[in-house]
mmCIF file with all atom_site columns, C-alpha atoms in Angstrom:
data_model
loop_
_atom_site.group_PDB
_atom_site.id
_atom_site.type_symbol
_atom_site.label_atom_id
_atom_site.label_alt_id
_atom_site.label_comp_id
_atom_site.label_asym_id
_atom_site.label_entity_id
_atom_site.label_seq_id
_atom_site.pdbx_PDB_ins_code
_atom_site.Cartn_x
_atom_site.Cartn_y
_atom_site.Cartn_z
_atom_site.occupancy
_atom_site.B_iso_or_equiv
_atom_site.pdbx_formal_charge
_atom_site.auth_seq_id
_atom_site.auth_comp_id
_atom_site.auth_asym_id
_atom_site.auth_atom_id
_atom_site.pdbx_PDB_model_num
ATOM 1   C CA . UNK A 1 1   ? 125.550 92.568  101.086 1.00 34.00 ? 1   UNK A CA 1
ATOM 2   C CA . UNK A 1 2   ? 124.570 90.762  104.286 1.00 35.00 ? 2   UNK A CA 1
ATOM 3   C CA . UNK A 1 3   ? 120.879 90.338  105.032 1.00 42.00 ? 3   UNK A CA 1
ATOM 4   C CA . UNK A 1 4   ? 119.267 89.281  108.302 1.00 45.00 ? 4   UNK A CA 1
ATOM 5   C CA . UNK A 1 5   ? 116.390 86.817  108.296 1.00 50.00 ? 5   UNK A CA 1
ATOM 6   C CA . UNK A 1 6   ? 114.006 89.466  109.647 1.00 58.00 ? 6   UNK A CA 1
ATOM 7   C CA . UNK A 1 7   ? 113.625 92.456  107.294 1.00 65.00 ? 7   UNK A CA 1
ATOM 8   C CA . UNK A 1 8   ? 114.719 95.769  108.816 1.00 64.00 ? 8   UNK A CA 1
ATOM 9   C CA . UNK A 1 9   ? 114.708 99.430  107.773 1.00 67.00 ? 9   UNK A CA 1
ATOM 10  C CA . UNK A 1 10  ? 117.759 98.888  105.562 1.00 88.00 ? 10  UNK A CA 1
ATOM 11  C CA . UNK A 1 11  ? 115.766 96.554  103.325 1.00 94.00 ? 11  UNK A CA 1
ATOM 12  C CA . UNK A 1 12  ? 114.018 97.679  100.150 1.00 97.00 ? 12  UNK A CA 1
ATOM 13  C CA . UNK A 1 13  ? 111.481 95.388  98.449  1.00 98.00 ? 13  UNK A CA 1
ATOM 14  C CA . UNK A 1 14  ? 110.642 95.636  94.758  1.00 98.00 ? 14  UNK A CA 1
ATOM 15  C CA . UNK A 1 15  ? 107.401 93.826  93.902  1.00 98.00 ? 15  UNK A CA 1
ATOM 16  C CA . UNK A 1 16  ? 107.224 93.069  90.174  1.00 98.00 ? 16  UNK A CA 1
ATOM 17  C CA . UNK A 1 17  ? 103.654 92.307  89.081  1.00 97.00 ? 17  UNK A CA 1
ATOM 18  C CA . UNK A 1 18  ? 103.477 90.132  85.993  1.00 95.00 ? 18  UNK A CA 1
ATOM 19  C CA . UNK A 1 19  ? 99.791  89.339  85.583  1.00 92.00 ? 19  UNK A CA 1
ATOM 20  C CA . UNK A 1 20  ? 97.661  90.289  82.584  1.00 85.00 ? 20  UNK A CA 1
ATOM 21  C CA . UNK A 1 21  ? 94.944  91.581  84.933  1.00 85.00 ? 21  UNK A CA 1
ATOM 22  C CA . UNK A 1 22  ? 95.086  93.925  87.897  1.00 86.00 ? 22  UNK A CA 1
ATOM 23  C CA . UNK A 1 23  ? 94.297  92.737  91.410  1.00 89.00 ? 23  UNK A CA 1
ATOM 24  C CA . UNK A 1 24  ? 94.738  89.104  90.363  1.00 95.00 ? 24  UNK A CA 1
ATOM 25  C CA . UNK A 1 25  ? 95.152  86.243  92.795  1.00 97.00 ? 25  UNK A CA 1
ATOM 26  C CA . UNK A 1 26  ? 98.951  86.368  92.734  1.00 98.00 ? 26  UNK A CA 1
ATOM 27  C CA . UNK A 1 27  ? 98.867  90.093  93.515  1.00 98.00 ? 27  UNK A CA 1
ATOM 28  C CA . UNK A 1 28  ? 96.369  89.553  96.342  1.00 98.00 ? 28  UNK A CA 1
ATOM 29  C CA . UNK A 1 29  ? 98.682  86.968  97.867  1.00 98.00 ? 29  UNK A CA 1
ATOM 30  C CA . UNK A 1 30  ? 101.723 89.221  97.458  1.00 98.00 ? 30  UNK A CA 1
ATOM 31  C CA . UNK A 1 31  ? 99.979  92.194  99.046  1.00 98.00 ? 31  UNK A CA 1
ATOM 32  C CA . UNK A 1 32  ? 98.985  90.053  102.016 1.00 98.00 ? 32  UNK A CA 1
ATOM 33  C CA . UNK A 1 33  ? 102.633 89.092  102.483 1.00 98.00 ? 33  UNK A CA 1
ATOM 34  C CA . UNK A 1 34  ? 103.789 92.702  102.032 1.00 98.00 ? 34  UNK A CA 1
ATOM 35  C CA . UNK A 1 35  ? 101.279 93.923  104.614 1.00 98.00 ? 35  UNK A CA 1
ATOM 36  C CA . UNK A 1 36  ? 103.195 91.997  107.261 1.00 97.00 ? 36  UNK A CA 1
ATOM 37  C CA . UNK A 1 37  ? 106.580 93.525  106.521 1.00 97.00 ? 37  UNK A CA 1
ATOM 38  C CA . UNK A 1 38  ? 107.827 95.836  109.292 1.00 95.00 ? 38  UNK A CA 1
ATOM 39  C CA . UNK A 1 39  ? 106.668 99.430  108.931 1.00 91.00 ? 39  UNK A CA 1
ATOM 40  C CA . UNK A 1 40  ? 110.156 100.765 108.175 1.00 91.00 ? 40  UNK A CA 1
ATOM 41  C CA . UNK A 1 41  ? 110.786 98.467  105.213 1.00 96.00 ? 41  UNK A CA 1
ATOM 42  C CA . UNK A 1 42  ? 110.545 100.285 101.887 1.00 97.00 ? 42  UNK A CA 1
ATOM 43  C CA . UNK A 1 43  ? 108.226 98.862  99.236  1.00 98.00 ? 43  UNK A CA 1
ATOM 44  C CA . UNK A 1 44  ? 107.996 99.667  95.559  1.00 97.00 ? 44  UNK A CA 1
ATOM 45  C CA . UNK A 1 45  ? 105.423 98.084  93.250  1.00 97.00 ? 45  UNK A CA 1
ATOM 46  C CA . UNK A 1 46  ? 105.864 97.870  89.484  1.00 96.00 ? 46  UNK A CA 1
ATOM 47  C CA . UNK A 1 47  ? 103.095 96.551  87.216  1.00 95.00 ? 47  UNK A CA 1
ATOM 48  C CA . UNK A 1 48  ? 104.740 95.185  84.077  1.00 94.00 ? 48  UNK A CA 1
ATOM 49  C CA . UNK A 1 49  ? 101.398 95.106  82.314  1.00 89.00 ? 49  UNK A CA 1
ATOM 50  C CA . UNK A 1 50  ? 101.226 98.888  82.528  1.00 87.00 ? 50  UNK A CA 1
ATOM 51  C CA . UNK A 1 51  ? 104.712 99.577  81.192  1.00 86.00 ? 51  UNK A CA 1
ATOM 52  C CA . UNK A 1 52  ? 105.527 100.351 77.576  1.00 79.00 ? 52  UNK A CA 1
ATOM 53  C CA . UNK A 1 53  ? 108.254 97.732  77.604  1.00 80.00 ? 53  UNK A CA 1
ATOM 54  C CA . UNK A 1 54  ? 108.917 96.154  74.192  1.00 72.00 ? 54  UNK A CA 1
ATOM 55  C CA . UNK A 1 55  ? 110.012 92.573  73.724  1.00 70.00 ? 55  UNK A CA 1
ATOM 56  C CA . UNK A 1 56  ? 113.646 92.094  74.626  1.00 75.00 ? 56  UNK A CA 1
ATOM 57  C CA . UNK A 1 57  ? 116.121 92.250  71.741  1.00 71.00 ? 57  UNK A CA 1
ATOM 58  C CA . UNK A 1 58  ? 119.485 90.592  72.301  1.00 67.00 ? 58  UNK A CA 1
ATOM 59  C CA . UNK A 1 59  ? 122.083 93.063  71.023  1.00 62.00 ? 59  UNK A CA 1
ATOM 60  C CA . UNK A 1 60  ? 125.211 91.465  72.462  1.00 61.00 ? 60  UNK A CA 1
ATOM 61  C CA . UNK A 1 61  ? 126.685 90.685  69.069  1.00 50.00 ? 61  UNK A CA 1
ATOM 62  C CA . UNK A 1 62  ? 125.541 93.772  67.190  1.00 56.00 ? 62  UNK A CA 1
ATOM 63  C CA . UNK A 1 63  ? 127.922 96.594  66.356  1.00 51.00 ? 63  UNK A CA 1
ATOM 64  C CA . UNK A 1 64  ? 125.864 99.245  68.153  1.00 58.00 ? 64  UNK A CA 1
ATOM 65  C CA . UNK A 1 65  ? 125.234 97.061  71.196  1.00 55.00 ? 65  UNK A CA 1
ATOM 66  C CA . UNK A 1 66  ? 122.183 97.381  73.418  1.00 55.00 ? 66  UNK A CA 1
ATOM 67  C CA . UNK A 1 67  ? 120.449 100.767 73.608  1.00 61.00 ? 67  UNK A CA 1
ATOM 68  C CA . UNK A 1 68  ? 118.255 101.195 76.667  1.00 64.00 ? 68  UNK A CA 1
ATOM 69  C CA . UNK A 1 69  ? 115.115 103.357 76.512  1.00 77.00 ? 69  UNK A CA 1
ATOM 70  C CA . UNK A 1 70  ? 113.624 105.421 79.329  1.00 84.00 ? 70  UNK A CA 1
ATOM 71  C CA . UNK A 1 71  ? 111.226 102.771 80.678  1.00 87.00 ? 71  UNK A CA 1
ATOM 72  C CA . UNK A 1 72  ? 113.934 100.143 80.657  1.00 89.00 ? 72  UNK A CA 1
ATOM 73  C CA . UNK A 1 73  ? 116.398 102.429 82.440  1.00 90.00 ? 73  UNK A CA 1
ATOM 74  C CA . UNK A 1 74  ? 113.876 103.165 85.188  1.00 93.00 ? 74  UNK A CA 1
ATOM 75  C CA . UNK A 1 75  ? 113.158 99.453  85.591  1.00 94.00 ? 75  UNK A CA 1
ATOM 76  C CA . UNK A 1 76  ? 116.876 98.729  85.784  1.00 94.00 ? 76  UNK A CA 1
ATOM 77  C CA . UNK A 1 77  ? 117.352 101.350 88.489  1.00 94.00 ? 77  UNK A CA 1
ATOM 78  C CA . UNK A 1 78  ? 114.433 99.973  90.498  1.00 96.00 ? 78  UNK A CA 1
ATOM 79  C CA . UNK A 1 79  ? 115.857 96.463  90.239  1.00 97.00 ? 79  UNK A CA 1
ATOM 80  C CA . UNK A 1 80  ? 119.426 97.173  91.305  1.00 96.00 ? 80  UNK A CA 1
ATOM 81  C CA . UNK A 1 81  ? 118.394 99.563  94.082  1.00 96.00 ? 81  UNK A CA 1
ATOM 82  C CA . UNK A 1 82  ? 116.276 96.896  95.809  1.00 98.00 ? 82  UNK A CA 1
ATOM 83  C CA . UNK A 1 83  ? 117.741 94.492  98.346  1.00 98.00 ? 83  UNK A CA 1
ATOM 84  C CA . UNK A 1 84  ? 114.824 92.138  97.687  1.00 98.00 ? 84  UNK A CA 1
ATOM 85  C CA . UNK A 1 85  ? 113.108 91.464  94.353  1.00 98.00 ? 85  UNK A CA 1
ATOM 86  C CA . UNK A 1 86  ? 109.726 89.726  94.521  1.00 98.00 ? 86  UNK A CA 1
ATOM 87  C CA . UNK A 1 87  ? 108.481 88.164  91.283  1.00 98.00 ? 87  UNK A CA 1
ATOM 88  C CA . UNK A 1 88  ? 104.673 88.089  91.373  1.00 98.00 ? 88  UNK A CA 1
ATOM 89  C CA . UNK A 1 89  ? 103.358 85.974  88.525  1.00 98.00 ? 89  UNK A CA 1
ATOM 90  C CA . UNK A 1 90  ? 100.420 83.644  87.988  1.00 97.00 ? 90  UNK A CA 1
ATOM 91  C CA . UNK A 1 91  ? 101.324 80.132  86.909  1.00 97.00 ? 91  UNK A CA 1
ATOM 92  C CA . UNK A 1 92  ? 100.831 80.016  83.123  1.00 96.00 ? 92  UNK A CA 1
ATOM 93  C CA . UNK A 1 93  ? 101.550 76.704  81.448  1.00 96.00 ? 93  UNK A CA 1
ATOM 94  C CA . UNK A 1 94  ? 103.525 75.634  84.529  1.00 97.00 ? 94  UNK A CA 1
ATOM 95  C CA . UNK A 1 95  ? 105.908 78.559  84.288  1.00 97.00 ? 95  UNK A CA 1
ATOM 96  C CA . UNK A 1 96  ? 106.069 82.345  84.505  1.00 97.00 ? 96  UNK A CA 1
ATOM 97  C CA . UNK A 1 97  ? 103.758 84.703  82.652  1.00 96.00 ? 97  UNK A CA 1
ATOM 98  C CA . UNK A 1 98  ? 104.961 86.263  79.392  1.00 94.00 ? 98  UNK A CA 1
ATOM 99  C CA . UNK A 1 99  ? 105.275 89.685  81.046  1.00 94.00 ? 99  UNK A CA 1
ATOM 100 C CA . UNK A 1 100 ? 107.456 88.295  83.835  1.00 96.00 ? 100 UNK A CA 1
ATOM 101 C CA . UNK A 1 101 ? 109.628 86.242  81.509  1.00 96.00 ? 101 UNK A CA 1
ATOM 102 C CA . UNK A 1 102 ? 110.220 89.327  79.357  1.00 94.00 ? 102 UNK A CA 1
ATOM 103 C CA . UNK A 1 103 ? 111.368 91.231  82.458  1.00 95.00 ? 103 UNK A CA 1
ATOM 104 C CA . UNK A 1 104 ? 113.858 88.472  83.288  1.00 96.00 ? 104 UNK A CA 1
ATOM 105 C CA . UNK A 1 105 ? 115.030 88.439  79.665  1.00 93.00 ? 105 UNK A CA 1
ATOM 106 C CA . UNK A 1 106 ? 116.000 92.080  80.159  1.00 92.00 ? 106 UNK A CA 1
ATOM 107 C CA . UNK A 1 107 ? 118.286 90.928  82.955  1.00 94.00 ? 107 UNK A CA 1
ATOM 108 C CA . UNK A 1 108 ? 120.311 89.197  80.234  1.00 91.00 ? 108 UNK A CA 1
ATOM 109 C CA . UNK A 1 109 ? 120.770 92.525  78.477  1.00 89.00 ? 109 UNK A CA 1
ATOM 110 C CA . UNK A 1 110 ? 121.635 94.361  81.684  1.00 92.00 ? 110 UNK A CA 1
ATOM 111 C CA . UNK A 1 111 ? 124.436 91.905  82.316  1.00 90.00 ? 111 UNK A CA 1
ATOM 112 C CA . UNK A 1 112 ? 126.153 93.318  79.231  1.00 84.00 ? 112 UNK A CA 1
ATOM 113 C CA . UNK A 1 113 ? 125.506 97.052  79.588  1.00 80.00 ? 113 UNK A CA 1
ATOM 114 C CA . UNK A 1 114 ? 128.888 98.800  79.951  1.00 79.00 ? 114 UNK A CA 1
ATOM 115 C CA . UNK A 1 115 ? 129.555 99.992  83.509  1.00 79.00 ? 115 UNK A CA 1
ATOM 116 C CA . UNK A 1 116 ? 126.204 98.673  84.791  1.00 78.00 ? 116 UNK A CA 1
ATOM 117 C CA . UNK A 1 117 ? 127.811 96.139  87.161  1.00 92.00 ? 117 UNK A CA 1
ATOM 118 C CA . UNK A 1 118 ? 124.424 94.424  87.152  1.00 96.00 ? 118 UNK A CA 1
ATOM 119 C CA . UNK A 1 119 ? 125.663 91.025  88.322  1.00 96.00 ? 119 UNK A CA 1
ATOM 120 C CA . UNK A 1 120 ? 127.812 92.542  91.056  1.00 96.00 ? 120 UNK A CA 1
ATOM 121 C CA . UNK A 1 121 ? 124.984 94.766  92.305  1.00 96.00 ? 121 UNK A CA 1
ATOM 122 C CA . UNK A 1 122 ? 122.481 91.900  92.392  1.00 98.00 ? 122 UNK A CA 1
ATOM 123 C CA . UNK A 1 123 ? 124.839 89.529  94.218  1.00 98.00 ? 123 UNK A CA 1
ATOM 124 C CA . UNK A 1 124 ? 123.904 89.086  97.863  1.00 98.00 ? 124 UNK A CA 1
ATOM 125 C CA . UNK A 1 125 ? 120.359 90.339  97.408  1.00 98.00 ? 125 UNK A CA 1
ATOM 126 C CA . UNK A 1 126 ? 117.315 88.101  97.738  1.00 98.00 ? 126 UNK A CA 1
ATOM 127 C CA . UNK A 1 127 ? 114.931 86.835  95.076  1.00 98.00 ? 127 UNK A CA 1
ATOM 128 C CA . UNK A 1 128 ? 111.418 85.745  96.075  1.00 98.00 ? 128 UNK A CA 1
ATOM 129 C CA . UNK A 1 129 ? 108.413 84.484  94.148  1.00 98.00 ? 129 UNK A CA 1
ATOM 130 C CA . UNK A 1 130 ? 104.638 84.591  94.606  1.00 98.00 ? 130 UNK A CA 1
ATOM 131 C CA . UNK A 1 131 ? 102.294 82.640  92.363  1.00 98.00 ? 131 UNK A CA 1
ATOM 132 C CA . UNK A 1 132 ? 98.668  81.552  92.254  1.00 98.00 ? 132 UNK A CA 1
ATOM 133 C CA . UNK A 1 133 ? 97.421  78.626  90.203  1.00 97.00 ? 133 UNK A CA 1
ATOM 134 C CA . UNK A 1 134 ? 94.237  76.741  89.417  1.00 96.00 ? 134 UNK A CA 1
ATOM 135 C CA . UNK A 1 135 ? 95.571  73.408  90.704  1.00 96.00 ? 135 UNK A CA 1
ATOM 136 C CA . UNK A 1 136 ? 95.290  72.376  94.356  1.00 96.00 ? 136 UNK A CA 1
ATOM 137 C CA . UNK A 1 137 ? 98.556  70.466  94.053  1.00 97.00 ? 137 UNK A CA 1
ATOM 138 C CA . UNK A 1 138 ? 101.198 73.176  94.229  1.00 97.00 ? 138 UNK A CA 1
ATOM 139 C CA . UNK A 1 139 ? 103.875 70.769  93.024  1.00 98.00 ? 139 UNK A CA 1
ATOM 140 C CA . UNK A 1 140 ? 102.795 71.721  89.509  1.00 98.00 ? 140 UNK A CA 1
ATOM 141 C CA . UNK A 1 141 ? 104.638 75.020  90.086  1.00 98.00 ? 141 UNK A CA 1
ATOM 142 C CA . UNK A 1 142 ? 107.991 73.253  90.526  1.00 98.00 ? 142 UNK A CA 1
ATOM 143 C CA . UNK A 1 143 ? 109.165 74.439  87.091  1.00 97.00 ? 143 UNK A CA 1
ATOM 144 C CA . UNK A 1 144 ? 108.541 78.071  88.026  1.00 98.00 ? 144 UNK A CA 1
ATOM 145 C CA . UNK A 1 145 ? 110.324 77.582  91.354  1.00 98.00 ? 145 UNK A CA 1
ATOM 146 C CA . UNK A 1 146 ? 113.327 75.963  89.668  1.00 98.00 ? 146 UNK A CA 1
ATOM 147 C CA . UNK A 1 147 ? 113.602 78.760  87.101  1.00 97.00 ? 147 UNK A CA 1
ATOM 148 C CA . UNK A 1 148 ? 113.695 81.447  89.780  1.00 98.00 ? 148 UNK A CA 1
ATOM 149 C CA . UNK A 1 149 ? 116.084 79.478  91.970  1.00 98.00 ? 149 UNK A CA 1
ATOM 150 C CA . UNK A 1 150 ? 118.576 78.955  89.148  1.00 98.00 ? 150 UNK A CA 1
ATOM 151 C CA . UNK A 1 151 ? 118.321 82.621  88.151  1.00 98.00 ? 151 UNK A CA 1
ATOM 152 C CA . UNK A 1 152 ? 119.217 83.549  91.719  1.00 98.00 ? 152 UNK A CA 1
ATOM 153 C CA . UNK A 1 153 ? 122.099 81.074  91.698  1.00 98.00 ? 153 UNK A CA 1
ATOM 154 C CA . UNK A 1 154 ? 123.535 82.595  88.522  1.00 98.00 ? 154 UNK A CA 1
ATOM 155 C CA . UNK A 1 155 ? 123.544 86.065  90.068  1.00 98.00 ? 155 UNK A CA 1
ATOM 156 C CA . UNK A 1 156 ? 124.826 84.771  93.433  1.00 98.00 ? 156 UNK A CA 1
ATOM 157 C CA . UNK A 1 157 ? 121.642 85.896  95.154  1.00 98.00 ? 157 UNK A CA 1
ATOM 158 C CA . UNK A 1 158 ? 119.777 84.439  98.057  1.00 98.00 ? 158 UNK A CA 1
ATOM 159 C CA . UNK A 1 159 ? 116.498 82.658  97.279  1.00 98.00 ? 159 UNK A CA 1
ATOM 160 C CA . UNK A 1 160 ? 113.594 82.959  99.678  1.00 98.00 ? 160 UNK A CA 1
ATOM 161 C CA . UNK A 1 161 ? 111.408 80.459  97.850  1.00 98.00 ? 161 UNK A CA 1
ATOM 162 C CA . UNK A 1 162 ? 107.973 80.848  96.292  1.00 98.00 ? 162 UNK A CA 1
ATOM 163 C CA . UNK A 1 163 ? 104.708 81.529  98.092  1.00 98.00 ? 163 UNK A CA 1
ATOM 164 C CA . UNK A 1 164 ? 102.017 79.490  96.343  1.00 98.00 ? 164 UNK A CA 1
ATOM 165 C CA . UNK A 1 165 ? 98.247  79.640  96.473  1.00 98.00 ? 165 UNK A CA 1
ATOM 166 C CA . UNK A 1 166 ? 95.219  78.207  94.709  1.00 98.00 ? 166 UNK A CA 1
ATOM 167 C CA . UNK A 1 167 ? 92.995  80.590  92.827  1.00 95.00 ? 167 UNK A CA 1
ATOM 168 C CA . UNK A 1 168 ? 91.678  80.771  89.277  1.00 89.00 ? 168 UNK A CA 1
ATOM 169 C CA . UNK A 1 169 ? 88.550  82.911  89.475  1.00 93.00 ? 169 UNK A CA 1
ATOM 170 C CA . UNK A 1 170 ? 89.132  86.515  90.650  1.00 93.00 ? 170 UNK A CA 1
ATOM 171 C CA . UNK A 1 171 ? 89.729  86.691  94.398  1.00 95.00 ? 171 UNK A CA 1
ATOM 172 C CA . UNK A 1 172 ? 89.586  82.907  94.838  1.00 96.00 ? 172 UNK A CA 1
ATOM 173 C CA . UNK A 1 173 ? 92.993  82.774  96.565  1.00 97.00 ? 173 UNK A CA 1
ATOM 174 C CA . UNK A 1 174 ? 91.459  84.413  99.646  1.00 97.00 ? 174 UNK A CA 1
ATOM 175 C CA . UNK A 1 175 ? 89.685  81.104  100.266 1.00 97.00 ? 175 UNK A CA 1
ATOM 176 C CA . UNK A 1 176 ? 93.041  79.306  100.395 1.00 98.00 ? 176 UNK A CA 1
ATOM 177 C CA . UNK A 1 177 ? 93.489  79.699  104.130 1.00 97.00 ? 177 UNK A CA 1
ATOM 178 C CA . UNK A 1 178 ? 96.853  77.912  104.117 1.00 97.00 ? 178 UNK A CA 1
ATOM 179 C CA . UNK A 1 179 ? 98.284  80.277  101.513 1.00 98.00 ? 179 UNK A CA 1
ATOM 180 C CA . UNK A 1 180 ? 96.963  83.381  103.250 1.00 98.00 ? 180 UNK A CA 1
ATOM 181 C CA . UNK A 1 181 ? 98.379  82.219  106.574 1.00 98.00 ? 181 UNK A CA 1
ATOM 182 C CA . UNK A 1 182 ? 101.723 81.435  104.926 1.00 98.00 ? 182 UNK A CA 1
ATOM 183 C CA . UNK A 1 183 ? 101.776 84.933  103.429 1.00 98.00 ? 183 UNK A CA 1
ATOM 184 C CA . UNK A 1 184 ? 101.851 86.506  106.874 1.00 97.00 ? 184 UNK A CA 1
ATOM 185 C CA . UNK A 1 185 ? 105.219 84.961  107.722 1.00 98.00 ? 185 UNK A CA 1
ATOM 186 C CA . UNK A 1 186 ? 106.618 84.474  104.218 1.00 98.00 ? 186 UNK A CA 1
ATOM 187 C CA . UNK A 1 187 ? 109.251 87.195  104.390 1.00 98.00 ? 187 UNK A CA 1
ATOM 188 C CA . UNK A 1 188 ? 110.517 86.042  107.785 1.00 96.00 ? 188 UNK A CA 1
ATOM 189 C CA . UNK A 1 189 ? 111.739 82.707  106.415 1.00 94.00 ? 189 UNK A CA 1
ATOM 190 C CA . UNK A 1 190 ? 115.428 82.009  105.959 1.00 94.00 ? 190 UNK A CA 1
ATOM 191 C CA . UNK A 1 191 ? 116.748 82.856  102.500 1.00 97.00 ? 191 UNK A CA 1
ATOM 192 C CA . UNK A 1 192 ? 119.979 80.931  101.890 1.00 97.00 ? 192 UNK A CA 1
ATOM 193 C CA . UNK A 1 193 ? 122.233 81.566  98.936  1.00 97.00 ? 193 UNK A CA 1
ATOM 194 C CA . UNK A 1 194 ? 120.881 79.804  95.857  1.00 98.00 ? 194 UNK A CA 1
ATOM 195 C CA . UNK A 1 195 ? 123.080 77.114  94.358  1.00 96.00 ? 195 UNK A CA 1
ATOM 196 C CA . UNK A 1 196 ? 123.132 75.144  91.132  1.00 96.00 ? 196 UNK A CA 1
ATOM 197 C CA . UNK A 1 197 ? 122.494 71.388  91.427  1.00 94.00 ? 197 UNK A CA 1
ATOM 198 C CA . UNK A 1 198 ? 126.176 70.604  90.822  1.00 92.00 ? 198 UNK A CA 1
ATOM 199 C CA . UNK A 1 199 ? 127.082 72.968  93.657  1.00 93.00 ? 199 UNK A CA 1
ATOM 200 C CA . UNK A 1 200 ? 124.632 71.183  95.925  1.00 90.00 ? 200 UNK A CA 1
ATOM 201 C CA . UNK A 1 201 ? 126.156 67.838  94.993  1.00 91.00 ? 201 UNK A CA 1
ATOM 202 C CA . UNK A 1 202 ? 129.686 69.122  95.606  1.00 91.00 ? 202 UNK A CA 1
ATOM 203 C CA . UNK A 1 203 ? 128.663 70.505  99.010  1.00 87.00 ? 203 UNK A CA 1
ATOM 204 C CA . UNK A 1 204 ? 127.190 67.126  99.902  1.00 86.00 ? 204 UNK A CA 1
ATOM 205 C CA . UNK A 1 205 ? 130.341 65.353  98.744  1.00 83.00 ? 205 UNK A CA 1
ATOM 206 C CA . UNK A 1 206 ? 128.518 63.470  96.006  1.00 75.00 ? 206 UNK A CA 1
#
């Protein structure tokens, strides 16, 4: 899968909302970014908080294996059919929300579903992140950024980075003029293939 820097009509964005409240600051920031995608780009929004998705159970070493239920199967289809997956999660304890982490845990199960070809279908796509936090210093989100980047590297995906904003009280992120301005061009930025640190060192000849 080859993706141009500027999204075109062949692109399909899946926005995965992982906040415990609707219309939170992370979602506001994500919707501002999505509003500036070209008109022909498909968008699908999934609110994890509204899905009857149980905690992930690792069945790799059980005799019956992993048995997907209807909600999980629909979420799997939405994930693999998208060229771009956007993780929208507030910064909770310097990492992803519980809802978002559970969704990524399901990726582990999908890697082992017979005939799913999950890793092959995700390879070449692009992973993005959007997060709002209470702190003005967005470096506190480095752990969240690293987690998403390494997840992309494992699946041989591109990584477009994480759009960050400041906002704790409802709607506060709208006052972060830098974040709102960055949202307007967020999806036009280059998204190189993600690499593990040892791959970066090898590429640099270290």
